[in-house]
PDB file of C-alpha atoms (C1' of nucleotides) in Angstrom:
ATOM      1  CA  UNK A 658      14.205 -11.674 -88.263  1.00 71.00           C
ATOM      2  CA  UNK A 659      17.754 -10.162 -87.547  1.00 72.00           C
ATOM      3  CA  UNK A 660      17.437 -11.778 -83.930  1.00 87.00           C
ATOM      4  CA  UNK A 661      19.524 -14.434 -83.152  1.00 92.00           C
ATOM      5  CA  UNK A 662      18.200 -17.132 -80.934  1.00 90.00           C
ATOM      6  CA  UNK A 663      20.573 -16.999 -78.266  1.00 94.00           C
ATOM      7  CA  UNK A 664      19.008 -18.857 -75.619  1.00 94.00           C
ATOM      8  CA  UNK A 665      18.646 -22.026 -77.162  1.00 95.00           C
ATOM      9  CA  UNK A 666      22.927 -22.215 -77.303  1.00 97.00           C
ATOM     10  CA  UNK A 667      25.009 -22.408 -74.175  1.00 97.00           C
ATOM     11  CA  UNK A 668      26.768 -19.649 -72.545  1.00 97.00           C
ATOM     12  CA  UNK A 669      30.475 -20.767 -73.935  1.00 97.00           C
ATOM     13  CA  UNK A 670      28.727 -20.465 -77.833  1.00 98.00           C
ATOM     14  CA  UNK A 671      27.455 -17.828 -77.024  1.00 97.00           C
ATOM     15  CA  UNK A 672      30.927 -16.080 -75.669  1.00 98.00           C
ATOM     16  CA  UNK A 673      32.373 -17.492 -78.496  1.00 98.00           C
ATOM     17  CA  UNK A 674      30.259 -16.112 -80.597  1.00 98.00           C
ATOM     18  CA  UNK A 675      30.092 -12.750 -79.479  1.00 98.00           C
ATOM     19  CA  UNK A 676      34.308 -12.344 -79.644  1.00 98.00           C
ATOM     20  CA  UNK A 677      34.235 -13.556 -82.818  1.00 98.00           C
ATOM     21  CA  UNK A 678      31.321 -11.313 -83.805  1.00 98.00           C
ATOM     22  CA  UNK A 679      33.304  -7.982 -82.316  1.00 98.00           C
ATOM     23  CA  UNK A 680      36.229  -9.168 -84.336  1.00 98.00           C
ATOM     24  CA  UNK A 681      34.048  -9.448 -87.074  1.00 97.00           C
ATOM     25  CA  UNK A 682      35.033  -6.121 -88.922  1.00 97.00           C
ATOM     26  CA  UNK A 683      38.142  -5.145 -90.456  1.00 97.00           C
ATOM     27  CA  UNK A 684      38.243  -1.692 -88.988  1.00 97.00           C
ATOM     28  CA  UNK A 685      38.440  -3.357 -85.378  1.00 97.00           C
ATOM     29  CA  UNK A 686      41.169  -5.470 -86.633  1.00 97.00           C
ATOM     30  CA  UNK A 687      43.006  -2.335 -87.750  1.00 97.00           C
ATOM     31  CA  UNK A 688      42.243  -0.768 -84.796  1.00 96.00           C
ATOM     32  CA  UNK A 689      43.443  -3.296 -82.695  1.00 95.00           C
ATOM     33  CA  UNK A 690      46.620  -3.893 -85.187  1.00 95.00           C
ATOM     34  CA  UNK A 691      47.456  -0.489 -85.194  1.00 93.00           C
ATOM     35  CA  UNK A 692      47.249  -0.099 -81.133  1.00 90.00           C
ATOM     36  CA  UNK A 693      49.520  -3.167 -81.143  1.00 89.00           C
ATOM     37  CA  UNK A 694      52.169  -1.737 -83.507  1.00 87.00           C
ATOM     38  CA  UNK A 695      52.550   1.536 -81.714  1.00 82.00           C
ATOM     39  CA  UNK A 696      53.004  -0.893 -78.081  1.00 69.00           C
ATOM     40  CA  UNK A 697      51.577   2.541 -76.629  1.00 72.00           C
ATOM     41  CA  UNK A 698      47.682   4.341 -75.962  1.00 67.00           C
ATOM     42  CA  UNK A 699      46.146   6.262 -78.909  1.00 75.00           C
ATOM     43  CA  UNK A 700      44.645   9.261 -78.357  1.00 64.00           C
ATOM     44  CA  UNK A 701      42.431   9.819 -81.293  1.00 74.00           C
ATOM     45  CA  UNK A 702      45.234   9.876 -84.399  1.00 82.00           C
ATOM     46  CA  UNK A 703      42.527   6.267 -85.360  1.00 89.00           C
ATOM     47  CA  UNK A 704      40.795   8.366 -87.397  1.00 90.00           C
ATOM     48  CA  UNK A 705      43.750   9.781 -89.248  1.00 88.00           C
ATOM     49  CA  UNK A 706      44.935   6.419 -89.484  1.00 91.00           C
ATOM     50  CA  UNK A 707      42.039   3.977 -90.782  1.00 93.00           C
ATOM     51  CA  UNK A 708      40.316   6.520 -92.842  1.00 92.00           C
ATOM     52  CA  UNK A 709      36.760   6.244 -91.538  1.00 95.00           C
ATOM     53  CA  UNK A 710      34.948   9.107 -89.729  1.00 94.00           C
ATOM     54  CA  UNK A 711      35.056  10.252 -86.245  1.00 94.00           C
ATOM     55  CA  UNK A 712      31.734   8.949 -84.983  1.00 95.00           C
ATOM     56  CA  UNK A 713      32.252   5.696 -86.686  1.00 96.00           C
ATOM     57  CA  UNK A 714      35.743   5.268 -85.117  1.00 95.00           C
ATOM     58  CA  UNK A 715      34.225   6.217 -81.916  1.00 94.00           C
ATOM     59  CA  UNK A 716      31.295   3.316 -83.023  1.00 96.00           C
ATOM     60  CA  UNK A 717      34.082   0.535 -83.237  1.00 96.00           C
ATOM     61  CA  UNK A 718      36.077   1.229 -79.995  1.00 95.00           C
ATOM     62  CA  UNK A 719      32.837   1.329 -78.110  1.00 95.00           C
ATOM     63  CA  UNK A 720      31.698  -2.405 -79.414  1.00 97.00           C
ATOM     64  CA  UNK A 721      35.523  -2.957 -79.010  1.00 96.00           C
ATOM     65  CA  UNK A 722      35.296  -1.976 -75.171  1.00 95.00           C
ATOM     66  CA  UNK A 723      31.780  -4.019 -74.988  1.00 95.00           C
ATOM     67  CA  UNK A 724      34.407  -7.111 -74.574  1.00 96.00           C
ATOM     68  CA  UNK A 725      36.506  -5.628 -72.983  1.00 95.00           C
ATOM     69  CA  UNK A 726      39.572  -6.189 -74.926  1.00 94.00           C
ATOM     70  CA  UNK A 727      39.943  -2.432 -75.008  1.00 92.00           C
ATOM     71  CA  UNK A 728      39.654  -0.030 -71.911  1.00 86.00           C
ATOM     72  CA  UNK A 729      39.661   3.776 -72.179  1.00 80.00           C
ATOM     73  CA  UNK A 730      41.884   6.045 -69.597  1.00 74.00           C
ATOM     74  CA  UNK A 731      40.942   9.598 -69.616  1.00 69.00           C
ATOM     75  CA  UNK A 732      43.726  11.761 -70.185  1.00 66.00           C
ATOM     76  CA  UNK A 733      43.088  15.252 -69.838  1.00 64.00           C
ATOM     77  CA  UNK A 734      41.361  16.649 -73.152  1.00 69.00           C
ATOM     78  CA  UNK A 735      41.411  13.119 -74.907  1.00 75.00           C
ATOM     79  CA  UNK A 736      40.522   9.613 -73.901  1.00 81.00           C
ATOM     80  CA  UNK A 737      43.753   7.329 -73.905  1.00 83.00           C
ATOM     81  CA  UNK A 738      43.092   3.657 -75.551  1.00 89.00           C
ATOM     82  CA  UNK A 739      44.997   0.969 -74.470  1.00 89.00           C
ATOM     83  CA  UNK A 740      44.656  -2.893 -74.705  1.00 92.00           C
ATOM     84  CA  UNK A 741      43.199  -4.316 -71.559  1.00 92.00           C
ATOM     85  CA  UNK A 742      46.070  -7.458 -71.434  1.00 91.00           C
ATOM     86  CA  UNK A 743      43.992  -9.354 -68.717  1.00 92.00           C
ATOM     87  CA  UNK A 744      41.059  -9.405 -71.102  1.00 94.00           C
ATOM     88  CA  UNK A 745      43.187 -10.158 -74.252  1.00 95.00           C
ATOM     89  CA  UNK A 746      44.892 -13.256 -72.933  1.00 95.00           C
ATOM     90  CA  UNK A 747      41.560 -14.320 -71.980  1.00 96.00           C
ATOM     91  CA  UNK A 748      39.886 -14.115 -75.200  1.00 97.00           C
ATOM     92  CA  UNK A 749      42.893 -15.559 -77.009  1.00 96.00           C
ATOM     93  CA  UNK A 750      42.500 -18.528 -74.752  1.00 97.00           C
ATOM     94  CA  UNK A 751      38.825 -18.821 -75.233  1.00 98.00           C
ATOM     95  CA  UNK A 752      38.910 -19.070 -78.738  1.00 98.00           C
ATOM     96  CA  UNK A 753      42.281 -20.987 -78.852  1.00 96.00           C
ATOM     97  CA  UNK A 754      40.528 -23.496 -76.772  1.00 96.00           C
ATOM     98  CA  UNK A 755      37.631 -23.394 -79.541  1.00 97.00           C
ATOM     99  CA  UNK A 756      40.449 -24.358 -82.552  1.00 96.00           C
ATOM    100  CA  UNK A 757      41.580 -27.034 -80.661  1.00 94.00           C
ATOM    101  CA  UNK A 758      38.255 -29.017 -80.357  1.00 91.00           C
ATOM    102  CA  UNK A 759      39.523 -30.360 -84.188  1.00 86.00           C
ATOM    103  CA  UNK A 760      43.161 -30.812 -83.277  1.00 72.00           C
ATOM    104  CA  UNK A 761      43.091 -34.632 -83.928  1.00 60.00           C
ATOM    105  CA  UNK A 762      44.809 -35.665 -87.028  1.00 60.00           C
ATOM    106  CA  UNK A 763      42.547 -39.040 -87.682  1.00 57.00           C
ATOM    107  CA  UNK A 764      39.322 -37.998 -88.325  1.00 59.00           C
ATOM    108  CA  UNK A 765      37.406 -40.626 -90.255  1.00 55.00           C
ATOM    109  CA  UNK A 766      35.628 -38.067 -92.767  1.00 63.00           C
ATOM    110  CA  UNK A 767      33.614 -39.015 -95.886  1.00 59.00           C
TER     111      UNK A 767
ATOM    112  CA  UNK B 915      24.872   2.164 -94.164  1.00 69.00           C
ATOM    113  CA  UNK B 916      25.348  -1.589 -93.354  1.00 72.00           C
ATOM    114  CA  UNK B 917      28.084  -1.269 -96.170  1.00 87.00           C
ATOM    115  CA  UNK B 918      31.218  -2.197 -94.894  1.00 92.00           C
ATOM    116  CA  UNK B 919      34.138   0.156 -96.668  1.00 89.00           C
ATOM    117  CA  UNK B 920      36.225  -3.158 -97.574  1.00 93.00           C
ATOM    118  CA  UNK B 921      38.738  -1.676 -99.813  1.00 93.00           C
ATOM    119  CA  UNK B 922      40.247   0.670 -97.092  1.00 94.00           C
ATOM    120  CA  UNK B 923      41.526  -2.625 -95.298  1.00 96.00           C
ATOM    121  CA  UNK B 924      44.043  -4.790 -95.910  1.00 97.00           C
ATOM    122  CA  UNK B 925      43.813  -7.993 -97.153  1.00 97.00           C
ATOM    123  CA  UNK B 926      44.599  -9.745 -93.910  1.00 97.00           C
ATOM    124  CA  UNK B 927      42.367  -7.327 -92.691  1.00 97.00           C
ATOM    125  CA  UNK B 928      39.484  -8.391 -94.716  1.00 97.00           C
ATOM    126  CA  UNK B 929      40.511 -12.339 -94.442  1.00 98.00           C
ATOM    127  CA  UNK B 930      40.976 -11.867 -90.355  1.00 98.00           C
ATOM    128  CA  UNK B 931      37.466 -10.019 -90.289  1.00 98.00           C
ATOM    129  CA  UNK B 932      35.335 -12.403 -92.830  1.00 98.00           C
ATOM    130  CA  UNK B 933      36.581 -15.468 -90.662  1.00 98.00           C
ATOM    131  CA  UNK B 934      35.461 -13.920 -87.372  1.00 98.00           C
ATOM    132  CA  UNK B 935      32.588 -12.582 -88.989  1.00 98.00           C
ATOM    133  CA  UNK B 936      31.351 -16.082 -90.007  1.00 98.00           C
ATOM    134  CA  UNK B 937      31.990 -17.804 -86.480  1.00 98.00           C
ATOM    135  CA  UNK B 938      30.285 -14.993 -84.724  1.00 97.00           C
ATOM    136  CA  UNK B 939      27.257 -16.727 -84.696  1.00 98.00           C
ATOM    137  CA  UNK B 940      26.568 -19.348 -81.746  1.00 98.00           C
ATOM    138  CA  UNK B 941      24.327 -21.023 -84.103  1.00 97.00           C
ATOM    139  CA  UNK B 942      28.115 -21.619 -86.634  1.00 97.00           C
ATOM    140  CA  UNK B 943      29.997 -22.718 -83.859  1.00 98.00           C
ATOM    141  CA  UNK B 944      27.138 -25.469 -82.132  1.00 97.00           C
ATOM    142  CA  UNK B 945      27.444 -26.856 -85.783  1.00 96.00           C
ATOM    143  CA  UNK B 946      31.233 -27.124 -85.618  1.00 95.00           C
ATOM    144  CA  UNK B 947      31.213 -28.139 -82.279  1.00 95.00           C
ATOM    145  CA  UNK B 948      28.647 -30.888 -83.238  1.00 93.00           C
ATOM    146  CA  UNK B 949      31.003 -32.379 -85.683  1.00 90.00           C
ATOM    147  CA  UNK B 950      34.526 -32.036 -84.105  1.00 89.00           C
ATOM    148  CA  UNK B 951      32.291 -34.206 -81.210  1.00 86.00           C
ATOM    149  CA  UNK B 952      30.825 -36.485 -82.931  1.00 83.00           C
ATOM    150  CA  UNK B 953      34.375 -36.932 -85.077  1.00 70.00           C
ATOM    151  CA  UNK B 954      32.449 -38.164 -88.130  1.00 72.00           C
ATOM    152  CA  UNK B 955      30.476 -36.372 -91.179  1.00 68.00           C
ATOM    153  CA  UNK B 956      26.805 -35.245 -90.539  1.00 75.00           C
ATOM    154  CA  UNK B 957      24.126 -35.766 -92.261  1.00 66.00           C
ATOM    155  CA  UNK B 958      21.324 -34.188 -91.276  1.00 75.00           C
ATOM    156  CA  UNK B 959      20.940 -34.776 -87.294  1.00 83.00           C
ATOM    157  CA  UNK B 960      21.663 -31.006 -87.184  1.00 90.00           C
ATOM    158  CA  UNK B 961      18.110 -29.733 -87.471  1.00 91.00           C
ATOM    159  CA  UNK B 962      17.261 -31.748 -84.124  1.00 89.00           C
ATOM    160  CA  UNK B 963      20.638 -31.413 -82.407  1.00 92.00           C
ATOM    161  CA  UNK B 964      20.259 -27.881 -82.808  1.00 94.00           C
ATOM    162  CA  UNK B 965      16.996 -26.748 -82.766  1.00 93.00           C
ATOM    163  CA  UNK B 966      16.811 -24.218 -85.274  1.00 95.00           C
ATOM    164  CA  UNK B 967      14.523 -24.869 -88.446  1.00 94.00           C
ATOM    165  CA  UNK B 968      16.073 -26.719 -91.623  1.00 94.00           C
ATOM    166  CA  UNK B 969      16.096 -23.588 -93.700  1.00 95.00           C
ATOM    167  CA  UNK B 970      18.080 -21.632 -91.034  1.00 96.00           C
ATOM    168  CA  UNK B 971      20.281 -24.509 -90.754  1.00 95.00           C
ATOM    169  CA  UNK B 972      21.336 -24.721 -94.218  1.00 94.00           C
ATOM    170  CA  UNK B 973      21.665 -21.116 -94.398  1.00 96.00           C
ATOM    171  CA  UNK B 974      24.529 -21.592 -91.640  1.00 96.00           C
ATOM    172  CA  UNK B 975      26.663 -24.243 -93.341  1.00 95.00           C
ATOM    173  CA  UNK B 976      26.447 -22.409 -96.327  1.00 95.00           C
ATOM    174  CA  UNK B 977      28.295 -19.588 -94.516  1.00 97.00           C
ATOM    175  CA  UNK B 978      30.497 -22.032 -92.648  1.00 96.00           C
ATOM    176  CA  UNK B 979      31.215 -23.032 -96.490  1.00 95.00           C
ATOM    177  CA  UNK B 980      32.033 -19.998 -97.454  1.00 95.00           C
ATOM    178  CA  UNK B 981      35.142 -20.179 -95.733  1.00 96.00           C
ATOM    179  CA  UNK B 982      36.102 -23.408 -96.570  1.00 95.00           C
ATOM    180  CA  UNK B 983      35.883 -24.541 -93.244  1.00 94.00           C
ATOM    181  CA  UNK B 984      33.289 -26.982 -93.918  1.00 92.00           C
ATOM    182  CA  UNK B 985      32.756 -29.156 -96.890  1.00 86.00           C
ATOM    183  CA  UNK B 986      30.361 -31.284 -98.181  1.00 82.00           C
ATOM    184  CA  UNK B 987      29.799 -34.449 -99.977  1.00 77.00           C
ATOM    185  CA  UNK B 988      26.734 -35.954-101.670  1.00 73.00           C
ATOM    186  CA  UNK B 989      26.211 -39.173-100.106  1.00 72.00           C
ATOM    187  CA  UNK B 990      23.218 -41.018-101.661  1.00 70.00           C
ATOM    188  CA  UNK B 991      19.773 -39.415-100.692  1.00 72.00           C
ATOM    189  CA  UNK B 992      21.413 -36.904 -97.777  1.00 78.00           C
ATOM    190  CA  UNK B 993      24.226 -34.798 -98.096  1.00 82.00           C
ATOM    191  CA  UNK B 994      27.728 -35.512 -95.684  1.00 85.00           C
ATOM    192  CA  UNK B 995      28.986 -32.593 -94.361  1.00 89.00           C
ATOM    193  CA  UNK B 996      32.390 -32.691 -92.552  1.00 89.00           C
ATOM    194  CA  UNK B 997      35.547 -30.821 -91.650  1.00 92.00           C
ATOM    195  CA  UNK B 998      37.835 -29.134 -93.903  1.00 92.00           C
ATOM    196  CA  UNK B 999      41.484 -30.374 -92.481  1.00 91.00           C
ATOM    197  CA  UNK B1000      43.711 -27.757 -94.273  1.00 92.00           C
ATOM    198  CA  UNK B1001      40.904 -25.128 -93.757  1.00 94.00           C
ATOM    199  CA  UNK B1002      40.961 -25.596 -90.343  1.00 95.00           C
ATOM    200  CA  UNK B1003      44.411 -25.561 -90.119  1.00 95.00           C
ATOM    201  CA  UNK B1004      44.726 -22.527 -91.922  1.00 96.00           C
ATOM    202  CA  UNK B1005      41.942 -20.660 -90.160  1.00 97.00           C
ATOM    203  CA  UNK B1006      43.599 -21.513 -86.733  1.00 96.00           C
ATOM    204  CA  UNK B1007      47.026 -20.094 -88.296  1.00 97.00           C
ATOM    205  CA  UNK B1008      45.673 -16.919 -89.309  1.00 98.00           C
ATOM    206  CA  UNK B1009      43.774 -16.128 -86.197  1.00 98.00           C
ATOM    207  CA  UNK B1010      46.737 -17.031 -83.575  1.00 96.00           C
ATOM    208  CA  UNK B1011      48.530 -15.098 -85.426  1.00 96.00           C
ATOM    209  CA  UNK B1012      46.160 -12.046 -84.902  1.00 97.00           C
ATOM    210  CA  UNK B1013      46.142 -13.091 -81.265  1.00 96.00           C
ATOM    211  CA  UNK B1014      49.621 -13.023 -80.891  1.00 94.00           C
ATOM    212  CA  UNK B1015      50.082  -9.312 -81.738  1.00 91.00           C
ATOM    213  CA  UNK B1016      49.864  -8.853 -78.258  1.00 86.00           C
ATOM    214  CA  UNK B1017      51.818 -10.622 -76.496  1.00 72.00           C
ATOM    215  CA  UNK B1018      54.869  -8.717 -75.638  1.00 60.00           C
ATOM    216  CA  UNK B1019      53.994  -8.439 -71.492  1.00 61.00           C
ATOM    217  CA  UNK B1020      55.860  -4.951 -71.451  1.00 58.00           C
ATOM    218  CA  UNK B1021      53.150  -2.779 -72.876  1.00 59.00           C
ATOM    219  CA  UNK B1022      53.914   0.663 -71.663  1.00 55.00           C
ATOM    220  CA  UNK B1023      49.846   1.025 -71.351  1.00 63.00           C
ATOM    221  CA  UNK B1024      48.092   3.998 -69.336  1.00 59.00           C
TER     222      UNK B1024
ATOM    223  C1'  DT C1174       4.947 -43.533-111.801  1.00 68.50           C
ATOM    224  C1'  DT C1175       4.148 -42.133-107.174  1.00 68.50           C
ATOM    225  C1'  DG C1176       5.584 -41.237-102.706  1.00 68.50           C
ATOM    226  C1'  DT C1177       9.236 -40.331 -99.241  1.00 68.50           C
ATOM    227  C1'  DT C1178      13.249 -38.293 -97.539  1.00 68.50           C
ATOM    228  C1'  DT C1179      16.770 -34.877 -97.520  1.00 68.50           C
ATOM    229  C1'  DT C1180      18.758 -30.581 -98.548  1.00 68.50           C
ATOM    230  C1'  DA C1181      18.653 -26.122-101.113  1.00 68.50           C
ATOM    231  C1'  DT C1182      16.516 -21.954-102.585  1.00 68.50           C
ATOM    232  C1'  DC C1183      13.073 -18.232-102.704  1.00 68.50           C
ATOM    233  C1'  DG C1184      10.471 -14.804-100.581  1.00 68.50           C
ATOM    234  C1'  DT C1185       9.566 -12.123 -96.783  1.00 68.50           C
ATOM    235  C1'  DA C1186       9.355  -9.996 -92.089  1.00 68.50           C
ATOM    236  C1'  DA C1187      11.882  -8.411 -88.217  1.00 68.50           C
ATOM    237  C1'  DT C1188      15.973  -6.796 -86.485  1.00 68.50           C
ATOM    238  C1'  DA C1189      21.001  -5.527 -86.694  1.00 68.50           C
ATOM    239  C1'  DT C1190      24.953  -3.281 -88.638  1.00 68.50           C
ATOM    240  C1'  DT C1191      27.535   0.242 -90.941  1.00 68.50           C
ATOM    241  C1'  DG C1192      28.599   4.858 -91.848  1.00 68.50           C
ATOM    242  C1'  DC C1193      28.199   9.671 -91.375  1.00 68.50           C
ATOM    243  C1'  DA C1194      26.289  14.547 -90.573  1.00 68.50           C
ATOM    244  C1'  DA C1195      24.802  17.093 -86.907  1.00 68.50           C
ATOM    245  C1'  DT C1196      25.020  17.872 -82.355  1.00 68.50           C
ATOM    246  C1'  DA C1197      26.379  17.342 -77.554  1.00 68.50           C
ATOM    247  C1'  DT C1198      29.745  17.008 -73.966  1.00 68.50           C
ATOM    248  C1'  DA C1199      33.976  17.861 -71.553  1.00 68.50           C
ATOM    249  C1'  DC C1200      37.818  20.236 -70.718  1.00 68.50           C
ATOM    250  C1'  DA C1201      41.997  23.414 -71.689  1.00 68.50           C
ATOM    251  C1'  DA C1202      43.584  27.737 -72.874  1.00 68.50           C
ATOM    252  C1'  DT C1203      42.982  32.132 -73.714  1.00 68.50           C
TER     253       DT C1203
ATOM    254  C1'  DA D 442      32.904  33.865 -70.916  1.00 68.50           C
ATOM    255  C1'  DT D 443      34.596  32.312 -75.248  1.00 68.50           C
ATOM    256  C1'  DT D 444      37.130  29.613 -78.317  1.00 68.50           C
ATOM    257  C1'  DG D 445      39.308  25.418 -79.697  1.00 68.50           C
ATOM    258  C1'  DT D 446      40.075  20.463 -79.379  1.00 68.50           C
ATOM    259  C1'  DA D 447      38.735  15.732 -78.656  1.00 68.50           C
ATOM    260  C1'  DT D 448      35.434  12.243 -78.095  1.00 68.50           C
ATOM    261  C1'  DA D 449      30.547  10.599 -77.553  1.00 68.50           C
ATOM    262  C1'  DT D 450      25.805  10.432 -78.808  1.00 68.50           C
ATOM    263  C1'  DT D 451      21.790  10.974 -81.713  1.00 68.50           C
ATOM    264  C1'  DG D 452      19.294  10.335 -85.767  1.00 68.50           C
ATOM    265  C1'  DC D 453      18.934   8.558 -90.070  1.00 68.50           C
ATOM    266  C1'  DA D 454      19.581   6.065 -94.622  1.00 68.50           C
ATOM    267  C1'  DA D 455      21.338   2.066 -96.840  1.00 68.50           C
ATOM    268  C1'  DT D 456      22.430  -2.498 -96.499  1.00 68.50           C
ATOM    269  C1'  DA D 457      23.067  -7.014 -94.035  1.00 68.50           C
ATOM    270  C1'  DT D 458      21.632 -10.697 -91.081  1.00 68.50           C
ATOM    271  C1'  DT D 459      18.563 -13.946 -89.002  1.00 68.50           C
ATOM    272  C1'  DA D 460      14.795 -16.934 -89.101  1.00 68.50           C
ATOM    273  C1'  DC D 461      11.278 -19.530 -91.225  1.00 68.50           C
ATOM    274  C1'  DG D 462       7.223 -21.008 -94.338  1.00 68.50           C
ATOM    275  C1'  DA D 463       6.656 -22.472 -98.862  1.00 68.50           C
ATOM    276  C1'  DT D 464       8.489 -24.660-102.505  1.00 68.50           C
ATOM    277  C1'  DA D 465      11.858 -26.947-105.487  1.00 68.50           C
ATOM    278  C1'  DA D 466      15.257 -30.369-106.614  1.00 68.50           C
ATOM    279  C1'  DA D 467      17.505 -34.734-106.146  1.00 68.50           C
ATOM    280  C1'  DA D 468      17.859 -39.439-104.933  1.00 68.50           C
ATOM    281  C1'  DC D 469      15.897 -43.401-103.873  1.00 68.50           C
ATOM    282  C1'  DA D 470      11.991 -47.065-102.622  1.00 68.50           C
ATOM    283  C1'  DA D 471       7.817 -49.318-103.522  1.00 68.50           C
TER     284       DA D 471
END
DNA sequence: TTGTTTTATCGTAATATTGCAATATACAAT
DNA sequence: ATTGTATATTGCAATATTACGATAAAACAA
């Protein structure tokens, strides 16, 4: 069906879930990698830079910004990315808190 | 296309993305949740605990297998599925280190 | 052997994702 | 007004994902 059943899982799965889903694409982790590396805004050199075309670029940051771990600033002619830093810590809390529900060393497994 | 253009990516890239892409499904991370609670294998309680239908079910750990982060053992009739240690381990590694790109506070950001 | 239980696989329908060409929009500079 | 530049949106084709009924396979019990 294509449609996941989202209703029957709670709202912090669901979150989880939808993070993990947005970071689910190695252009968005170049993106992201590449916004971190330059510690500034881009202004549009992505698609110079991760070799995919303009409206797919422009595809990526807008499911980036659909968490919010990216916010766009307009900046005269072009549209200034940067990292939203509120959003980031909270996401790498959220999922940090996920990887820690199997922190304990003695699990009895099979 | 719904093809994603892997071999522009890095390696990282790709491992960082696949990872995501497998716990971006609240259905993957009620199962992992289920086990890290329940701190023992399962065996088959899934179906009802989650509420999805047996074939979906199995779909899902076979993904969740894919990445090593669940294995499973034959135990008489049913089969034991449990935590992958190491995986784990590893998979937590790889994404904090993602996470912690970003986390110089003095971003010059717009 | 036959039946039961448990999990996997196949087949299929519905929907989502990926990628890009074409086009639209917005603004700056001439 | 027109041209150029930068980004977004639309529309579409190809492929992937999700979900489940039907069925198969495996292990055991009676």
């Amino acid at each position: 069906m294509g449609l996941t059943k989202s209703e029957i899982f709670s709202k912090n799965q669901n979150d989880i879930a939808q993070i993990a889903k947005v970071l689910g694409h190695p252009a968005r982790i170049a993106i992201l990698e590449h916004i971190s590396k330059v510690k500034t805004c881009i202004c549009g050199d992505l698609v110079n830079e991760i070799g995919l075309a303009q409206p797919t670029i422009s595809q990526h940051l807008k499911e980036l910004k659909s968490i919010g771990i990216l916010k766009g600033n307009i900046e005269g002619t072009s549209i200034c990315y940067c990292i939203n830093t509120e959003k980031w810590e909270e996401i790498r809390t959220i999922l940090n808190q996920f990887l820690n529900i199997f922190s304990n060393p003695n699990n009895n497994c099979c």
